[in-house]
Coordinates of N, CA, C and O in Angstrom, one line a residue:
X856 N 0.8 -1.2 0.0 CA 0.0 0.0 0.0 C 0.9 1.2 0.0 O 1.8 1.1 0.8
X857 N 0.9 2.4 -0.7 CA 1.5 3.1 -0.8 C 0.6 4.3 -0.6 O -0.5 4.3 -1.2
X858 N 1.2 5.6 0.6 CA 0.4 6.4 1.3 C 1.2 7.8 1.1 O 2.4 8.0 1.5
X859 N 0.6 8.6 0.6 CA 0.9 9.8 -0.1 C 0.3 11.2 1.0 O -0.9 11.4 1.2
X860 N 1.3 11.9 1.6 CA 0.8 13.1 2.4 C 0.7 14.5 1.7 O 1.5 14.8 0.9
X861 N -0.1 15.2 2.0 CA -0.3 16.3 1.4 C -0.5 17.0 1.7 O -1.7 17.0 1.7
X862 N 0.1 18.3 2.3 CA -0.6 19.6 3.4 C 0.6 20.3 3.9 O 1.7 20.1 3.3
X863 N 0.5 21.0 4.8 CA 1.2 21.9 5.4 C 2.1 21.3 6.5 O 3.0 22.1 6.6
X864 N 2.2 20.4 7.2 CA 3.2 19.9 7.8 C 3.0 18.5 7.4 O 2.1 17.9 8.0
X865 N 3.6 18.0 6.5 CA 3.9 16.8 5.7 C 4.7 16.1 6.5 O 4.3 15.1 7.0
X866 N 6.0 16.5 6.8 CA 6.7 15.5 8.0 C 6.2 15.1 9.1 O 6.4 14.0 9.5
X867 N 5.4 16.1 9.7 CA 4.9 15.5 11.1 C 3.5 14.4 10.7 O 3.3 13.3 11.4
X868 N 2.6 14.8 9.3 CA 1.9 13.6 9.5 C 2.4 12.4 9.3 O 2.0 11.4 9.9
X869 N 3.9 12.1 7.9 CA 4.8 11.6 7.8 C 5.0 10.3 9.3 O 4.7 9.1 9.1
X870 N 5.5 10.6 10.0 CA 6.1 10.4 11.7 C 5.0 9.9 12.3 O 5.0 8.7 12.7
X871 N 3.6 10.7 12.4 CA 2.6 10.2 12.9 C 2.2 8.3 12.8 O 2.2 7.3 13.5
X872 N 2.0 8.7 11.0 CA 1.6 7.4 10.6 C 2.6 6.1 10.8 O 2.4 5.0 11.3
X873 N 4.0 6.7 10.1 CA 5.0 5.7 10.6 C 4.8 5.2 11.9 O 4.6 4.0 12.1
X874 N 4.7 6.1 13.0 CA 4.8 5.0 14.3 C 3.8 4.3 14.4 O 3.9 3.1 14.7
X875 N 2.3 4.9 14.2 CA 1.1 3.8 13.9 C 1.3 2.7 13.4 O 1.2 1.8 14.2
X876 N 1.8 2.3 12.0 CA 2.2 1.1 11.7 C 3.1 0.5 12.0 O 3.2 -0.6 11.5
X877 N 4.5 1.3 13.1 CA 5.6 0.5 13.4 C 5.2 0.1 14.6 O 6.1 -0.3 15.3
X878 N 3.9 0.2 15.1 CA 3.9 -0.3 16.5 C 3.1 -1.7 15.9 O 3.0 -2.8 16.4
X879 N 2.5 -1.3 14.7 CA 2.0 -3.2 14.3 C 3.3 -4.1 13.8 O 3.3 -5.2 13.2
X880 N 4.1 -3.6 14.0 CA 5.2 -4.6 13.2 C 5.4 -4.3 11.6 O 6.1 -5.2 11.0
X881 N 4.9 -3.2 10.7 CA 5.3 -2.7 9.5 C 5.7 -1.6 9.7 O 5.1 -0.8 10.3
X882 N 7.0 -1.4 9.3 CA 7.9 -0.1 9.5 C 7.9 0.4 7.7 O 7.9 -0.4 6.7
X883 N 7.8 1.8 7.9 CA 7.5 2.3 7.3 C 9.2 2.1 6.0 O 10.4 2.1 6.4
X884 N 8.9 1.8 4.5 CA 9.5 1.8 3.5 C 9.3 2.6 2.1 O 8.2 2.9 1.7
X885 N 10.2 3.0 1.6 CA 10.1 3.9 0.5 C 9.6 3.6 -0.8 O 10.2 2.7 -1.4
X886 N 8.6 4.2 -1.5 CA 7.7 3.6 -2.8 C 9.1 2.7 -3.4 O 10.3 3.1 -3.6
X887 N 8.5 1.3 -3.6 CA 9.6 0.7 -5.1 C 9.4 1.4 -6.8 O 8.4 1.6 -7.4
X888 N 10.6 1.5 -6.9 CA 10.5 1.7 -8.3 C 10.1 0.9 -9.4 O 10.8 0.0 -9.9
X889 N 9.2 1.0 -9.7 CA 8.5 0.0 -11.0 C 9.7 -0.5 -12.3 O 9.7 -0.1 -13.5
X890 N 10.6 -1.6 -11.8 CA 11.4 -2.1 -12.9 C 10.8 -3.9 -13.2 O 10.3 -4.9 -12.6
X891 N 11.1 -3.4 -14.4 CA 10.8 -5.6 -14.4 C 11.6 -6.1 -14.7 O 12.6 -5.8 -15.5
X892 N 11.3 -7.1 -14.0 CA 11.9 -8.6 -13.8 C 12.7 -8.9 -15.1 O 12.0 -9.1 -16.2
X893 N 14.4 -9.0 -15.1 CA 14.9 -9.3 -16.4 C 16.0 -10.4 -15.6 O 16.9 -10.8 -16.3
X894 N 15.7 -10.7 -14.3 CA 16.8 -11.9 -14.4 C 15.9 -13.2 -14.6 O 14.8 -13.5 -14.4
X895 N 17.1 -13.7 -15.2 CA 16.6 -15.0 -15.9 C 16.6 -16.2 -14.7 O 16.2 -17.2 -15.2
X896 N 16.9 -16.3 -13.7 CA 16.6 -17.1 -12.2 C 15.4 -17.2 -12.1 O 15.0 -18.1 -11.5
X897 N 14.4 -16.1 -12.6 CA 13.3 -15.5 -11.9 C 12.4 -16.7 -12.5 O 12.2 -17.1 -13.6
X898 N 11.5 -17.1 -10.9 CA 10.8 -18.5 -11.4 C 9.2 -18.5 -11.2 O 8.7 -18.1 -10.1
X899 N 8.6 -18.8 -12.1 CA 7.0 -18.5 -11.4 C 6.7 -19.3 -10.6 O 7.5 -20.1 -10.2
X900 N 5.2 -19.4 -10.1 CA 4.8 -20.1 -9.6 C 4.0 -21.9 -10.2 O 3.0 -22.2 -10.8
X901 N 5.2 -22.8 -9.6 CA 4.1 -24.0 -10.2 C 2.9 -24.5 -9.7 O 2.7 -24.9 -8.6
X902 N 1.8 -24.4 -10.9 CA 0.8 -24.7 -10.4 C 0.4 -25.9 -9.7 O -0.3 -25.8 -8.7
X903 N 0.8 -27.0 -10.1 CA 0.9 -28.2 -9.3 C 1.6 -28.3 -7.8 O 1.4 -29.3 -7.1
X904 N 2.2 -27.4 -7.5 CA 2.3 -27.1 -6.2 C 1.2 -26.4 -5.6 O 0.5 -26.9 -4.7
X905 N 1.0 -25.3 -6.2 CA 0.2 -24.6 -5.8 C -1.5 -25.3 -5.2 O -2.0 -25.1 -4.1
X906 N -2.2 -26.2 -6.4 CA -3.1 -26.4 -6.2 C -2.6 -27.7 -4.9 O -2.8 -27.3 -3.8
X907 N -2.1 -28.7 -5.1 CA -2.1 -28.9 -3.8 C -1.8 -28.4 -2.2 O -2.1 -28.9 -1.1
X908 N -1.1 -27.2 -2.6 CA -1.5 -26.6 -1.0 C -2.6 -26.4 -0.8 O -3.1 -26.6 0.3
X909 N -3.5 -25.9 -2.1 CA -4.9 -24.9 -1.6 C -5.7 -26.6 -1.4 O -6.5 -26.8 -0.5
X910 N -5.5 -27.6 -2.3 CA -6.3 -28.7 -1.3 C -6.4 -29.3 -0.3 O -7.4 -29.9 0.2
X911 N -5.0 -29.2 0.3 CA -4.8 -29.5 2.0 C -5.2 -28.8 2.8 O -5.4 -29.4 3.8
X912 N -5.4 -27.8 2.9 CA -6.7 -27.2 3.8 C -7.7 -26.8 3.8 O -8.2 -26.0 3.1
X913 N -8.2 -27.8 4.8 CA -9.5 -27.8 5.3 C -10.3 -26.4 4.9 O -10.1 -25.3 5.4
X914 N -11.1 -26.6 4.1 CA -11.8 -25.3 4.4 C -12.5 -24.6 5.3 O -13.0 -23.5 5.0
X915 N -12.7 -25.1 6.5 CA -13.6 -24.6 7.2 C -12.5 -24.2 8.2 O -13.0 -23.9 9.3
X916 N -10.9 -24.1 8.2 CA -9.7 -23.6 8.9 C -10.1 -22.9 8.1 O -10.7 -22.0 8.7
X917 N -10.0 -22.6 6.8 CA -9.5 -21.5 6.3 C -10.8 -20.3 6.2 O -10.7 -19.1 5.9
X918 N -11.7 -21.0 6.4 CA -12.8 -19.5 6.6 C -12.2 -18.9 7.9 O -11.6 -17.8 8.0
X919 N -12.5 -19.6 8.8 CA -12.3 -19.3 10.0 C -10.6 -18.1 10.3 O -10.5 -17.1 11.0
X920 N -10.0 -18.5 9.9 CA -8.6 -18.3 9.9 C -9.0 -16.5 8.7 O -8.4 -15.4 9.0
X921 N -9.6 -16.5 7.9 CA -10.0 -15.3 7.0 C -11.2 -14.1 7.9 O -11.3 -12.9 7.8
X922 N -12.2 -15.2 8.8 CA -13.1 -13.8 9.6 C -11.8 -13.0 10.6 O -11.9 -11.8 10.9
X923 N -10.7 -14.0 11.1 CA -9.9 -13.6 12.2 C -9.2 -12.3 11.5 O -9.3 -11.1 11.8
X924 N -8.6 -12.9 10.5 CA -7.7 -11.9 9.5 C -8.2 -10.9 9.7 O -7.7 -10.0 10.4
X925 N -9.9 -10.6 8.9 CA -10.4 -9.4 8.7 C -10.8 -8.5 9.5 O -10.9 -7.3 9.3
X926 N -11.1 -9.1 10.6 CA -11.1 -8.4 12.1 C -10.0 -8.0 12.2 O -9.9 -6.8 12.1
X927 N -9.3 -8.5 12.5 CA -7.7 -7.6 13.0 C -6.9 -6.4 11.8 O -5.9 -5.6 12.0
X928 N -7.9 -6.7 10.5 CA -7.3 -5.9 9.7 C -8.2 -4.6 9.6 O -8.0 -3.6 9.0
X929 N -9.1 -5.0 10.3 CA -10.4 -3.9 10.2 C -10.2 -3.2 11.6 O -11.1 -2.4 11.8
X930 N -9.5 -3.3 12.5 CA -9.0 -3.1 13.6 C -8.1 -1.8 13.2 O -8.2 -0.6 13.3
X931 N -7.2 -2.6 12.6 CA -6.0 -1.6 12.1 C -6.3 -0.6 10.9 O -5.7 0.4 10.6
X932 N -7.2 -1.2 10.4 CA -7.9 0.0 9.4 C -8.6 1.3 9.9 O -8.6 2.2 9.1
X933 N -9.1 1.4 11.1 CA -9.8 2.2 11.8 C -8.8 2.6 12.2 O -9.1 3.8 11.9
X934 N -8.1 2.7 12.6 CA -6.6 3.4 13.7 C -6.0 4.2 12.6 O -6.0 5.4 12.7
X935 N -5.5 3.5 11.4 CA -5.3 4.2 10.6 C -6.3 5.4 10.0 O -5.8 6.5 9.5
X936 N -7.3 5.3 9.9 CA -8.4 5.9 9.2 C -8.4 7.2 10.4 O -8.1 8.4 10.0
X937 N -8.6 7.0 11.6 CA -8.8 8.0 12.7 C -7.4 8.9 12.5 O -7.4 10.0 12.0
X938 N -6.4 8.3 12.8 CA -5.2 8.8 12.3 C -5.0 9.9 11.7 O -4.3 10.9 12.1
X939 N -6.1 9.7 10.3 CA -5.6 10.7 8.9 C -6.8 11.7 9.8 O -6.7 12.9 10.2
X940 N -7.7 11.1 10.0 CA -9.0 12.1 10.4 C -8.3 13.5 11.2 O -8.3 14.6 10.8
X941 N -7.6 13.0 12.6 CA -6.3 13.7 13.6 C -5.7 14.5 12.2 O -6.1 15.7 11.9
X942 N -4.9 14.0 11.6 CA -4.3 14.9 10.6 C -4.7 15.9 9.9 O -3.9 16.8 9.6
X943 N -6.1 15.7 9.6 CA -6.6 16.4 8.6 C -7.2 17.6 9.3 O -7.6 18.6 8.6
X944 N -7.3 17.7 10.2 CA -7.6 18.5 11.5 C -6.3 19.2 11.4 O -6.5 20.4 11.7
X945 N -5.4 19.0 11.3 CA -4.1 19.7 11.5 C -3.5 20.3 9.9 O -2.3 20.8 9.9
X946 N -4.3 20.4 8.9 CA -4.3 20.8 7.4 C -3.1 19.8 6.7 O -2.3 20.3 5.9
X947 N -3.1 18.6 7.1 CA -2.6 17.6 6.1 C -3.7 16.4 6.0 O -4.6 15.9 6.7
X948 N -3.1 16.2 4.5 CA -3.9 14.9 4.2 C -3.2 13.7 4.0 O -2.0 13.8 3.8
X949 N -3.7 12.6 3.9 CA -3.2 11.6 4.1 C -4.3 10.3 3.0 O -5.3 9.7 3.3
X950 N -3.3 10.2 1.7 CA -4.1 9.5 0.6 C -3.5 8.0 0.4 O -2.4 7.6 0.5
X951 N -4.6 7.4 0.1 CA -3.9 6.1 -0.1 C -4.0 6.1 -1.6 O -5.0 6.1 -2.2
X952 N -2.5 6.1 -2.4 CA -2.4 5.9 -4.0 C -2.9 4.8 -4.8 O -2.8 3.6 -4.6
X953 N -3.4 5.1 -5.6 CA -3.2 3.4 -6.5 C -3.7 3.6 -7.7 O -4.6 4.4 -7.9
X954 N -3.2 3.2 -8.4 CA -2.9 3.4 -9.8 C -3.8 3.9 -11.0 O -3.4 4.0 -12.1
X955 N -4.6 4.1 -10.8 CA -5.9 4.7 -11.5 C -6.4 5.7 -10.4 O -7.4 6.2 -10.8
X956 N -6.0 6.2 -9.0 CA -6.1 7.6 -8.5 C -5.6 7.5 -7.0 O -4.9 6.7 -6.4
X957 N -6.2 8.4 -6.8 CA -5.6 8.4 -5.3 C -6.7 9.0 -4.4 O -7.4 9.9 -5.0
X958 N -7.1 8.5 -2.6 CA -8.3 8.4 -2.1 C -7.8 9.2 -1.3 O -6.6 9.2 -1.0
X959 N -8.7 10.4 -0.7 CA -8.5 10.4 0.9 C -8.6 9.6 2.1 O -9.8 9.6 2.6
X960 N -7.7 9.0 2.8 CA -8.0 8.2 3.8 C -8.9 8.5 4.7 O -9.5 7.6 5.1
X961 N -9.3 9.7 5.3 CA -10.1 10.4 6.0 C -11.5 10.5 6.4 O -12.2 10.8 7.4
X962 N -11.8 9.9 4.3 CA -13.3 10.1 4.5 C -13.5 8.1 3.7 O -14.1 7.8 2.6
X963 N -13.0 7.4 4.4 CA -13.2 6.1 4.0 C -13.9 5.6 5.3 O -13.9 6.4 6.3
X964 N -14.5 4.7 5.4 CA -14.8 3.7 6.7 C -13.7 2.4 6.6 O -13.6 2.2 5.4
X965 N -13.1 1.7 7.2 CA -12.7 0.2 7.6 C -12.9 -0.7 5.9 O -12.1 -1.1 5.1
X966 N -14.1 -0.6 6.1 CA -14.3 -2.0 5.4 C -14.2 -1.4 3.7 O -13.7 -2.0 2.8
X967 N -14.9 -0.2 3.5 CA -14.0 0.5 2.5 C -12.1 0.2 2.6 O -11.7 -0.9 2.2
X968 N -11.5 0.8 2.8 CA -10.2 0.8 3.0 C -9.3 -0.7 2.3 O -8.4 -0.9 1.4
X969 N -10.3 -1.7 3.4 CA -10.2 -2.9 3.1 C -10.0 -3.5 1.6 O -9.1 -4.2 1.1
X970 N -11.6 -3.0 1.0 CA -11.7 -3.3 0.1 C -11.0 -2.8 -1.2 O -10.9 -3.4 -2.3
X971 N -10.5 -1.6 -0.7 CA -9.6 -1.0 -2.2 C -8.3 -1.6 -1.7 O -7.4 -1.5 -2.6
X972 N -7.9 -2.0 -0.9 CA -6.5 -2.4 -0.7 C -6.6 -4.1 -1.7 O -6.0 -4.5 -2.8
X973 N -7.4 -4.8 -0.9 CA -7.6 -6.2 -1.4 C -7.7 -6.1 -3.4 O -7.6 -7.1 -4.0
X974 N -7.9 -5.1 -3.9 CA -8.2 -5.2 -5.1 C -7.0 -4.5 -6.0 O -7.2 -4.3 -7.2
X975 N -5.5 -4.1 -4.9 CA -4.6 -3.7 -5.7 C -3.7 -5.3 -5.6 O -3.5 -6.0 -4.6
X976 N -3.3 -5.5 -6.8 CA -2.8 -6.0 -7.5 C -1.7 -6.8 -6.6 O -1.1 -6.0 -6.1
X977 N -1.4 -7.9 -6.3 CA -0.2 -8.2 -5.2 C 1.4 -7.6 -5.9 O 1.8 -7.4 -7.1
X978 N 2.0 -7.5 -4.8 CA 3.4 -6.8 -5.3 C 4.2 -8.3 -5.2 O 5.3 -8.1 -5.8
X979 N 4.1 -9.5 -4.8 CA 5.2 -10.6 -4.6 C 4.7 -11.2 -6.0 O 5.2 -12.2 -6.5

């Protein structure tokens, strides 16, 4: 997820947000530069591996194991969301980017948030 500040004191919201997410265990990292993959090591995923992991579990672990996820990520989505709210009160904004535009975090709810995150593209 890549988070874009905009306003009059940019560093301090900057700092704000960093420690919010370094107190969950993501410390804050610098946008990657969009290069592609030209080493030739570089291996995809085999699917025959793949599909047998996704048939060894149980699915009724893996629902369960997915409501837990989303609570704790809807958890942290609200902290962050209040966050920018604090910020924005202070004349900075705090956007979350993605590639066809960029959101105010401010005026999202949780499960919003969620959902535009879940639908950007995986980076691994």
């Amino acid at each position: 997820m890549i988070i874009e500040f905009v306003g009059a004191d940019v560093e301090a919201a900057e700092k704000s947000v960093a420690a919010l997410t370094a107190n969950w265990g993501y410390p804050p990292e610098p946008a990657p530069t969009a290069e592609p993959a030209t080493d030739p090591d570089t291996k995809g995923v085999d699917p025959l591996a793949l599909t047998s992991l996704i048939v060894s579990i149980p699915s009724a672990m893996l629902a369960v194991a997915d409501i837990a996820d989303r609570i704790h990520k809807r958890r942290r989505a609200s902290e962050l969301i209040e966050r920018a709210r604090q910020l924005r009160a202070q004349q900075a904004t705090v956007r979350l980017v993605r590639e066809d535009r960029s959101v105010d975090l401010a005026t999202l709810t949780p499960d919003q948030l969620l959902d535009l995150i879940a639908d950007e593209p995986s980076e691994t």
